[in-house]
Short mmCIF file of C-alpha atoms in Angstrom, two decimals:
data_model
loop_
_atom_site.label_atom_id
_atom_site.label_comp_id
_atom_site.label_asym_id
_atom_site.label_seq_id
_atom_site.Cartn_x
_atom_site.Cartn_y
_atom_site.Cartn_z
CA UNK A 1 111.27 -76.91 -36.07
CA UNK A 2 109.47 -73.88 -36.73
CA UNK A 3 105.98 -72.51 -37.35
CA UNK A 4 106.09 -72.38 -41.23
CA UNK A 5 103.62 -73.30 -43.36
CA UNK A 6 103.75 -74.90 -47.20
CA UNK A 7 101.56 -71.82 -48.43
CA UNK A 8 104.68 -69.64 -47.59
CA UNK A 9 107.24 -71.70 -48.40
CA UNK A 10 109.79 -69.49 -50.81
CA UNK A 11 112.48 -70.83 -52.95
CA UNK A 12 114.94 -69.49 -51.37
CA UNK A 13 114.09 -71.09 -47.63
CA UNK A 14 113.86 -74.39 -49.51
CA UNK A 15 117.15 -74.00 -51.46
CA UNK A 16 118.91 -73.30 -48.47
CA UNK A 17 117.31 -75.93 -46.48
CA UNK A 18 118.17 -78.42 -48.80
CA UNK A 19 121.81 -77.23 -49.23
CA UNK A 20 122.13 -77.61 -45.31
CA UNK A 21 120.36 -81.11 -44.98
CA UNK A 22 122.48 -82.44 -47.50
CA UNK A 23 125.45 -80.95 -45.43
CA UNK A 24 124.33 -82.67 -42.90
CA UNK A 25 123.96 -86.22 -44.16
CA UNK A 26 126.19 -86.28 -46.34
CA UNK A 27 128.96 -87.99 -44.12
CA UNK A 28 126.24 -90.09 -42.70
CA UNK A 29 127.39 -94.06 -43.67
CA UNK A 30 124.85 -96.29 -41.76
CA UNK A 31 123.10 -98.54 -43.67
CA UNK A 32 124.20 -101.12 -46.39
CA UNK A 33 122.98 -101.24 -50.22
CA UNK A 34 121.34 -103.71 -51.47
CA UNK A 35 123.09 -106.75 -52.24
CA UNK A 36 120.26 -109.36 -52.76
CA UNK A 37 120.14 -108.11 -56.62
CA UNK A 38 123.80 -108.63 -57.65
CA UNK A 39 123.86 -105.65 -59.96
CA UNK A 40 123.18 -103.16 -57.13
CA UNK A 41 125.95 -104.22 -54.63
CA UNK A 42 128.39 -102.23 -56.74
CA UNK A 43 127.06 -98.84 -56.45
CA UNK A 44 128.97 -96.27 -55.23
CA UNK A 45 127.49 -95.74 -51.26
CA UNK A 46 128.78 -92.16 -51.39
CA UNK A 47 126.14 -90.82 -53.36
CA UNK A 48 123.54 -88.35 -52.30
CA UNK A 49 120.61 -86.10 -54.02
CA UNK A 50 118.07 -84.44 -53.25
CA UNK A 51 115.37 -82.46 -55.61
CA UNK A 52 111.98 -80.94 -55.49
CA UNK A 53 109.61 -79.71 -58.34
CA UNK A 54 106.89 -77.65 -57.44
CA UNK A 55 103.23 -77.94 -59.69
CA UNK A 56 104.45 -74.86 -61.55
CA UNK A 57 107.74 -76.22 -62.59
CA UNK A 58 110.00 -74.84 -60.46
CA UNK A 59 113.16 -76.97 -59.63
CA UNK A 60 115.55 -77.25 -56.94
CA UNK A 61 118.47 -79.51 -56.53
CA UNK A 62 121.84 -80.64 -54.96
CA UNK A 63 124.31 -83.88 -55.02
CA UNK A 64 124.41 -86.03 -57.66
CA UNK A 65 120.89 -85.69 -59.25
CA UNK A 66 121.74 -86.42 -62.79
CA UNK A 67 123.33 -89.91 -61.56
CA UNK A 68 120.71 -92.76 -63.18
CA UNK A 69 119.81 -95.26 -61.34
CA UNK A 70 117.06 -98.53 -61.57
CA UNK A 71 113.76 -96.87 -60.55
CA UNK A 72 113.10 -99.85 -58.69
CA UNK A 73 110.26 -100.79 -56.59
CA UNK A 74 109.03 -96.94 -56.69
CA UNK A 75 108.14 -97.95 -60.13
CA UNK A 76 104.61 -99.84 -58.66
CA UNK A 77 103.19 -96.30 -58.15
CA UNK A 78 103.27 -95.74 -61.69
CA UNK A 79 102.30 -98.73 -62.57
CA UNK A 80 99.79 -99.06 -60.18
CA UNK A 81 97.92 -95.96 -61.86
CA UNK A 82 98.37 -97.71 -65.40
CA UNK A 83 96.03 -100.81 -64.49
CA UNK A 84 93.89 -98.50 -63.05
CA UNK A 85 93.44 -97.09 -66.35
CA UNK A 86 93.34 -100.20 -68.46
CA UNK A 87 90.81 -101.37 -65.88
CA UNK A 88 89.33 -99.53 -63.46
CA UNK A 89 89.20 -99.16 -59.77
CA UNK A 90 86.80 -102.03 -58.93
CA UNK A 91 88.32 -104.73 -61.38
CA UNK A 92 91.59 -104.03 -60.02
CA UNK A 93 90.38 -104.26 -56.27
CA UNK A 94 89.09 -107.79 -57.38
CA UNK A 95 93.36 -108.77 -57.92
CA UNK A 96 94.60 -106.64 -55.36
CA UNK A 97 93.99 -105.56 -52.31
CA UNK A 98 94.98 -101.70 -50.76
CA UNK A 99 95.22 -102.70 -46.91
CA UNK A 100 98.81 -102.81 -45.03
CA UNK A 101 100.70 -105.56 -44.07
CA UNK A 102 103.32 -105.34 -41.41
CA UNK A 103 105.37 -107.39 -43.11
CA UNK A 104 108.22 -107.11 -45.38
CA UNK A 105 108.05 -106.42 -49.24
CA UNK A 106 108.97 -109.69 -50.33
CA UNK A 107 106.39 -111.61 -47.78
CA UNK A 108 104.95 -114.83 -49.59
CA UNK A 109 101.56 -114.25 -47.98
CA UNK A 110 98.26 -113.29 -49.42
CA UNK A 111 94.83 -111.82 -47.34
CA UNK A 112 93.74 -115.83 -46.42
CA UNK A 113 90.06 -114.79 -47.08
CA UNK A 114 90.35 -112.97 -50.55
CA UNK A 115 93.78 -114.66 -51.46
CA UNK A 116 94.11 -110.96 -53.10
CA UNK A 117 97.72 -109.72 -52.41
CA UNK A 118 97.34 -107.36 -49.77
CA UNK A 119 98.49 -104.18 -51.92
CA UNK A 120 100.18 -103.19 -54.76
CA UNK A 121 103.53 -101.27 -52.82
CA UNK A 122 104.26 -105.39 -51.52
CA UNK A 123 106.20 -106.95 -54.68
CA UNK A 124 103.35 -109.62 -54.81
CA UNK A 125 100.73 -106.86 -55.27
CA UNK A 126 103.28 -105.46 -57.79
CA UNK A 127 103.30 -108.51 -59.81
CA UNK A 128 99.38 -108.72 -59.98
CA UNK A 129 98.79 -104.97 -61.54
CA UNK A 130 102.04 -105.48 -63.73
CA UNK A 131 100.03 -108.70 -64.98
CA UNK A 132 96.80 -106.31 -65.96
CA UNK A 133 99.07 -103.93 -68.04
CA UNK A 134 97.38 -104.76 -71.86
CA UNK A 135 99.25 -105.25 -74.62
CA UNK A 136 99.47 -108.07 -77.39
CA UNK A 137 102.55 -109.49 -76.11
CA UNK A 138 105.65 -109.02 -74.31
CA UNK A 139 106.84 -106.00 -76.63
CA UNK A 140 103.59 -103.90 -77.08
CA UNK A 141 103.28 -104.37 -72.85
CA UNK A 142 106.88 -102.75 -72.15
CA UNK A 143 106.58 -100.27 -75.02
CA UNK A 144 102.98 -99.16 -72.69
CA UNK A 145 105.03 -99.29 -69.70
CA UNK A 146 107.81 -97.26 -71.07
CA UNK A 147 105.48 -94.21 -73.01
CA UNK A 148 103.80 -94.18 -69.33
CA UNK A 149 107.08 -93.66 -67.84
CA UNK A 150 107.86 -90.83 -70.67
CA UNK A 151 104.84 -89.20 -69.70
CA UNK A 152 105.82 -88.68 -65.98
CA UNK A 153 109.42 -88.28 -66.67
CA UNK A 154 109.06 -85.64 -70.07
CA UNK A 155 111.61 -87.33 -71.77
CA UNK A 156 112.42 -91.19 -73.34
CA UNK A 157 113.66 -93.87 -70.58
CA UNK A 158 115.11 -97.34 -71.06
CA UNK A 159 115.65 -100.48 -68.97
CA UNK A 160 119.21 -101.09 -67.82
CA UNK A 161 119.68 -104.68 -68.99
CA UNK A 162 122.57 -106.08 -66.79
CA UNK A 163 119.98 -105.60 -63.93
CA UNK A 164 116.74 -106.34 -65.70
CA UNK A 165 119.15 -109.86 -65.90
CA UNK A 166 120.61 -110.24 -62.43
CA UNK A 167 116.86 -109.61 -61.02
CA UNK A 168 115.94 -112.19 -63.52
CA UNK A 169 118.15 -114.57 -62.83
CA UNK A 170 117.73 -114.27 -58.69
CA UNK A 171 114.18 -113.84 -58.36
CA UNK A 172 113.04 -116.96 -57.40
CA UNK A 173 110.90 -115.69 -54.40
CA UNK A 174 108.82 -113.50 -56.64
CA UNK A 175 108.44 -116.74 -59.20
CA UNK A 176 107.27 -118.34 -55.96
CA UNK A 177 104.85 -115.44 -55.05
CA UNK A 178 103.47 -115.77 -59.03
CA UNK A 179 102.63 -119.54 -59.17
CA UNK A 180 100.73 -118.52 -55.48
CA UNK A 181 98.36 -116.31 -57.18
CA UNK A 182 98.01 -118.26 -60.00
CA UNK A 183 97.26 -120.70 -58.08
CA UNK A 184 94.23 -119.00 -56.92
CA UNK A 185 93.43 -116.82 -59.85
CA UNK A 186 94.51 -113.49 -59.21
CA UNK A 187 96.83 -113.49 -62.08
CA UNK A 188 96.67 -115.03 -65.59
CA UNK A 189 98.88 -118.02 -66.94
CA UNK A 190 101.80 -116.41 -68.53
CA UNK A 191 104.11 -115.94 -65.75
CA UNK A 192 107.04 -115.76 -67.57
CA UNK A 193 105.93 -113.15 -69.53
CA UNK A 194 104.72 -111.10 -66.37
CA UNK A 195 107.57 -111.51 -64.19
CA UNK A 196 109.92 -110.27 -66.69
CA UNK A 197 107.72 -107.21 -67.15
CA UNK A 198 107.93 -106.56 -63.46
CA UNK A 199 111.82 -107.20 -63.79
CA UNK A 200 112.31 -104.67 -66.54
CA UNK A 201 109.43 -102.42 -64.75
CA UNK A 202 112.11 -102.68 -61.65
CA UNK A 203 115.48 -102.06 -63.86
CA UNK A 204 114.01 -98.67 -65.41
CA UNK A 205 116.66 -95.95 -65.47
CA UNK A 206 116.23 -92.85 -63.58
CA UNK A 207 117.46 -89.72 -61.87
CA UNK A 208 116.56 -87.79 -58.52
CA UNK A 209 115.34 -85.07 -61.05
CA UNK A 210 113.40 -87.41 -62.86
CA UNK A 211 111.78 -88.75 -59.57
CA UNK A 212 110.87 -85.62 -58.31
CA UNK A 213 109.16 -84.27 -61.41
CA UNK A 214 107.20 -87.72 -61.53
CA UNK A 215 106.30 -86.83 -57.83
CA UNK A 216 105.17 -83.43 -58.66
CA UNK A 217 103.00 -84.80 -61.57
CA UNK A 218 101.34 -87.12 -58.88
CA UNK A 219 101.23 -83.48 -56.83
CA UNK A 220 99.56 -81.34 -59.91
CA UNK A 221 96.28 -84.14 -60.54
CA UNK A 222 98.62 -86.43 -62.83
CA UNK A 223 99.99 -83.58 -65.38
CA UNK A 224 103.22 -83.10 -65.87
CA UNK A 225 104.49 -79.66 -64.75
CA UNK A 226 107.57 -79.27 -67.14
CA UNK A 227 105.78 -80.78 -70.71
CA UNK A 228 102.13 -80.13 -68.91
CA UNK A 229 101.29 -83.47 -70.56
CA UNK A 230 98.55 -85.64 -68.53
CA UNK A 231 100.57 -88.47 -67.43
CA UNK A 232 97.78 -90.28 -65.46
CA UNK A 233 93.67 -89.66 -65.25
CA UNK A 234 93.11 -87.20 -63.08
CA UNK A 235 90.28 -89.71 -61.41
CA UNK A 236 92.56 -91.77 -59.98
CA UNK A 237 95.11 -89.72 -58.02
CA UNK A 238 93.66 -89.92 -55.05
CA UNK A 239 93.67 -94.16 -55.48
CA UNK A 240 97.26 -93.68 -56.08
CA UNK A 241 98.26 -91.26 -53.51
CA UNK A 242 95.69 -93.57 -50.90
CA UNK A 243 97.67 -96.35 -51.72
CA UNK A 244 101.45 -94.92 -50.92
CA UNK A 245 100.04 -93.09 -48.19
CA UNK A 246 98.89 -96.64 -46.08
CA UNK A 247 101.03 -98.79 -47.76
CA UNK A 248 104.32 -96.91 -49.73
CA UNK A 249 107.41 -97.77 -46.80
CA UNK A 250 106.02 -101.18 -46.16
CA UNK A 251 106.69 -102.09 -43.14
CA UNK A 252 107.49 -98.60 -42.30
CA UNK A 253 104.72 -96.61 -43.38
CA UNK A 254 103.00 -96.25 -39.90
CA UNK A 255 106.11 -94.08 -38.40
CA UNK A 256 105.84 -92.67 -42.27
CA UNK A 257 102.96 -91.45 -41.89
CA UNK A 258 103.48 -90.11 -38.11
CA UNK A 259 106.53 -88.49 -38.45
CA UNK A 260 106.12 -87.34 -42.48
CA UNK A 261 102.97 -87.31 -43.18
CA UNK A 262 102.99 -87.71 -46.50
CA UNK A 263 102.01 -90.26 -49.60
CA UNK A 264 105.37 -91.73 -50.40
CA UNK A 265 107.29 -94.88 -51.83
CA UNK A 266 110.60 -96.37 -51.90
CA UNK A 267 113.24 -98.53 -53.65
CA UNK A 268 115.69 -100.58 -52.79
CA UNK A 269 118.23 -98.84 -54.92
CA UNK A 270 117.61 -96.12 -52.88
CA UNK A 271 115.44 -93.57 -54.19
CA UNK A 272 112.66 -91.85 -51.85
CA UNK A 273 109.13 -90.06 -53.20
CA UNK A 274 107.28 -87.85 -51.63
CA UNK A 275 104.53 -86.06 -52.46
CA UNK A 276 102.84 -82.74 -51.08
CA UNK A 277 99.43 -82.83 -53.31
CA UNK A 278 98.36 -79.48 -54.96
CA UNK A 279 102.23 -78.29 -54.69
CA UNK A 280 105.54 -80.36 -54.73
CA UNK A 281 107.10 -83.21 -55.33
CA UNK A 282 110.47 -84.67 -53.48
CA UNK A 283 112.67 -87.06 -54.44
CA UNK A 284 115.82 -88.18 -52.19
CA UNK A 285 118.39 -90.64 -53.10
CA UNK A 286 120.99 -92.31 -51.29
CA UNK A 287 122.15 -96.40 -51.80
CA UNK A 288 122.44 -96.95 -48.21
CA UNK A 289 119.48 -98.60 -47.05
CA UNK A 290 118.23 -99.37 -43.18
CA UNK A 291 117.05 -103.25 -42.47
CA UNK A 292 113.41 -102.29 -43.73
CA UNK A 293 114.97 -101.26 -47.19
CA UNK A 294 114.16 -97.63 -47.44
CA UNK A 295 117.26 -95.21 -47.81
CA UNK A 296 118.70 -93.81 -44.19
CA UNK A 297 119.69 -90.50 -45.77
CA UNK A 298 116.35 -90.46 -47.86
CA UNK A 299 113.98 -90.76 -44.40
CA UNK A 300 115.79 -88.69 -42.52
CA UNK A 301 115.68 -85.52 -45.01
CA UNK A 302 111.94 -86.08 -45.75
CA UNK A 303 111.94 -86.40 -41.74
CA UNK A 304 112.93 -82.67 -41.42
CA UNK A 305 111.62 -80.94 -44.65
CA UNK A 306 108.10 -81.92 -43.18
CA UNK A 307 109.09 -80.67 -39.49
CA UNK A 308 110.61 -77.72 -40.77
CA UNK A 309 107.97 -76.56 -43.66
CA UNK A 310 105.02 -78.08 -41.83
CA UNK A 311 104.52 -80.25 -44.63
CA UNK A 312 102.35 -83.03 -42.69
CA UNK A 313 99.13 -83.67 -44.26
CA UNK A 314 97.16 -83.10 -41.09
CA UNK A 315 99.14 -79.96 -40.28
CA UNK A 316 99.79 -78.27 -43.54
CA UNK A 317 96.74 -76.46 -44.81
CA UNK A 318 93.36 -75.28 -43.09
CA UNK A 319 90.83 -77.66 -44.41
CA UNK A 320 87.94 -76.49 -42.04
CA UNK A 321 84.64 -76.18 -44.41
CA UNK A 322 83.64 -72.05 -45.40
CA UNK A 323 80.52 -71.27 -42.37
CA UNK A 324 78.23 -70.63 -45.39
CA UNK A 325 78.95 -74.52 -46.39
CA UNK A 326 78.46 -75.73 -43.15
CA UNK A 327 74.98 -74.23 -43.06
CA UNK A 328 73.74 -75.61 -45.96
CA UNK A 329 74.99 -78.83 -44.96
CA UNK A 330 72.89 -78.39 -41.68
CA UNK A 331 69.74 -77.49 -43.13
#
């Protein structure tokens, strides 16, 4: 670890740091993929990227970052931010909650005194702000899902229909978590409809690149920093980035948040964000998962890239207030 801070971070320190992490890890083969969606058992284990995109644009990368894969559960960040426009902060606090759970992302429990899912990183959180996306009907919904997608990504993105099926057909637990909250009102009466939104929200094809430019819009107050096209309201960045901070490696975000430090969120097909507000974004992928279902290779390089930049949240910049502020703020 050394003493070096984000502001001096240069390209060529973080080039060569990534080159040697993925070194590293690449012959790393703990873990297991994900076999409980029948599509993503046969990906190759082997692979391994890693990218980072800085607010001005600036991209770095190595492995296979133009391999596409299902965005995945990463995809209720984005998501997240689109009910938040369609409704706004407080009407979406009324569905869904933004405290952690402990528990794994597929729990079947809801907060027993608001009967709120508990947040909208668990998949029954997920399903209550896919469920506020407008849009008459199923086609106008996903078209609003996909143009928000475009906007992050800078280019046109499509759902990979062999596992937009296979969730489909094998998500019974989320139909159970659904009928729950309808049940108590904290999402309307077309499940069908919603579910397979959130299954085609899930099967969304991406790349490492693509993650990590989405990152860095979440980094550079929701504009893109390749097209420079607002992909989000600026207003509610700091909901979003809240949000993956507490709540973004489920039952992992505590350690997260000690050891990294920074608002993040991952998918069970292996893809890792991270995001260093007012100056990066990362994105780390790797199919080999750990019991908690975040990628082993994905943790471990977001691990050191915050030990070795100082990339922490609480260590990165000096946020101490200017004396002549303080002053005022006395008097």
């Amino acid at each position: 670890m050394t003493d070096t801070k984000n502001t001096d971070i240069s390209a060529s320190s973080l080039s060569e740091f990534m080159n040697d992490l993925y070194s590293k890890y690449k012959s790393l083969r703990t873990g297991a993929v994900a076999d409980y969606i029948p599509e993503l058992a046969k990906v190759n284990p082997d692979l391994f990227s890693i990218c980072t995109v800085t607010v001005n644009g600036d991209v770095l990368q190595v492995g296979d970052f133009e391999h596409l894969f299902t965005i995945q559960s990463i995809s209720k960040v984005f998501v997240h931010g689109l009910a938040l426009e369609d409704h706004g902060r407080d009407y979406v606090l009324k569905r869904v909650g933004v405290e952690p759970t402990g528990d794994a992302f597929n729990s079947i429990i809801l907060d027993e005194q608001s009967k709120r899912p508990y947040n909208p990183m668990v998949n029954a959180g997920a399903i209550a702000t896919t469920g506020l996306i407008k849009g008459k009907g199923a086609t106008e919904r996903l078209n609003r899902l996909l143009e928000m997608f475009q906007r992050y990504v800078g280019k046109d993105v499509f759902v990979d229909i062999s596992v937009f099926t296979s969730e489909r057909s094998t998500g019974h637990r989320n139909r159970a978590m659904a009928y729950l909250m309808l049940n108590f009102g904290m999402i309307d009466g077309q499940i069908d409809e919603s579910l397979d939104l959130y299954f085609q929200q899930c099967a969304v094809m991406v790349n490492c690149r693509d993650l990590a430019v989405m990152a860095a819009a979440l980094a550079n107050k929701g504009v893109n920093p390749l097209t420079k096209e607002q992909a989000v309201d600026s207003q509610y960045i700091k909901d979003i980035l809240s949000v993956m901070y507490t709540c973004g490696m489920y039952n992992f975000a505590g350690e997260w948040a000690y050891k990294v430090g920074l608002p993040a969120k991952s998918g069970v097909s292996g893809g890792i964000i991270a995001v260093v507000p007012g100056q990066m974004g990362i994105a780390v992928f790797s199919p080999l998962l750990d019991a908690r279902g975040n990628s082993i290779r994905g943790v471990k390089v977001c691990e050191e890239l915050s030990q070795q930049f100082g990339l922490h949240l609480f260590d990165c910049v000096d946020r101490r207030l200017p004396h002549a502020m303080l002053r005022n703020e006395a008097s």
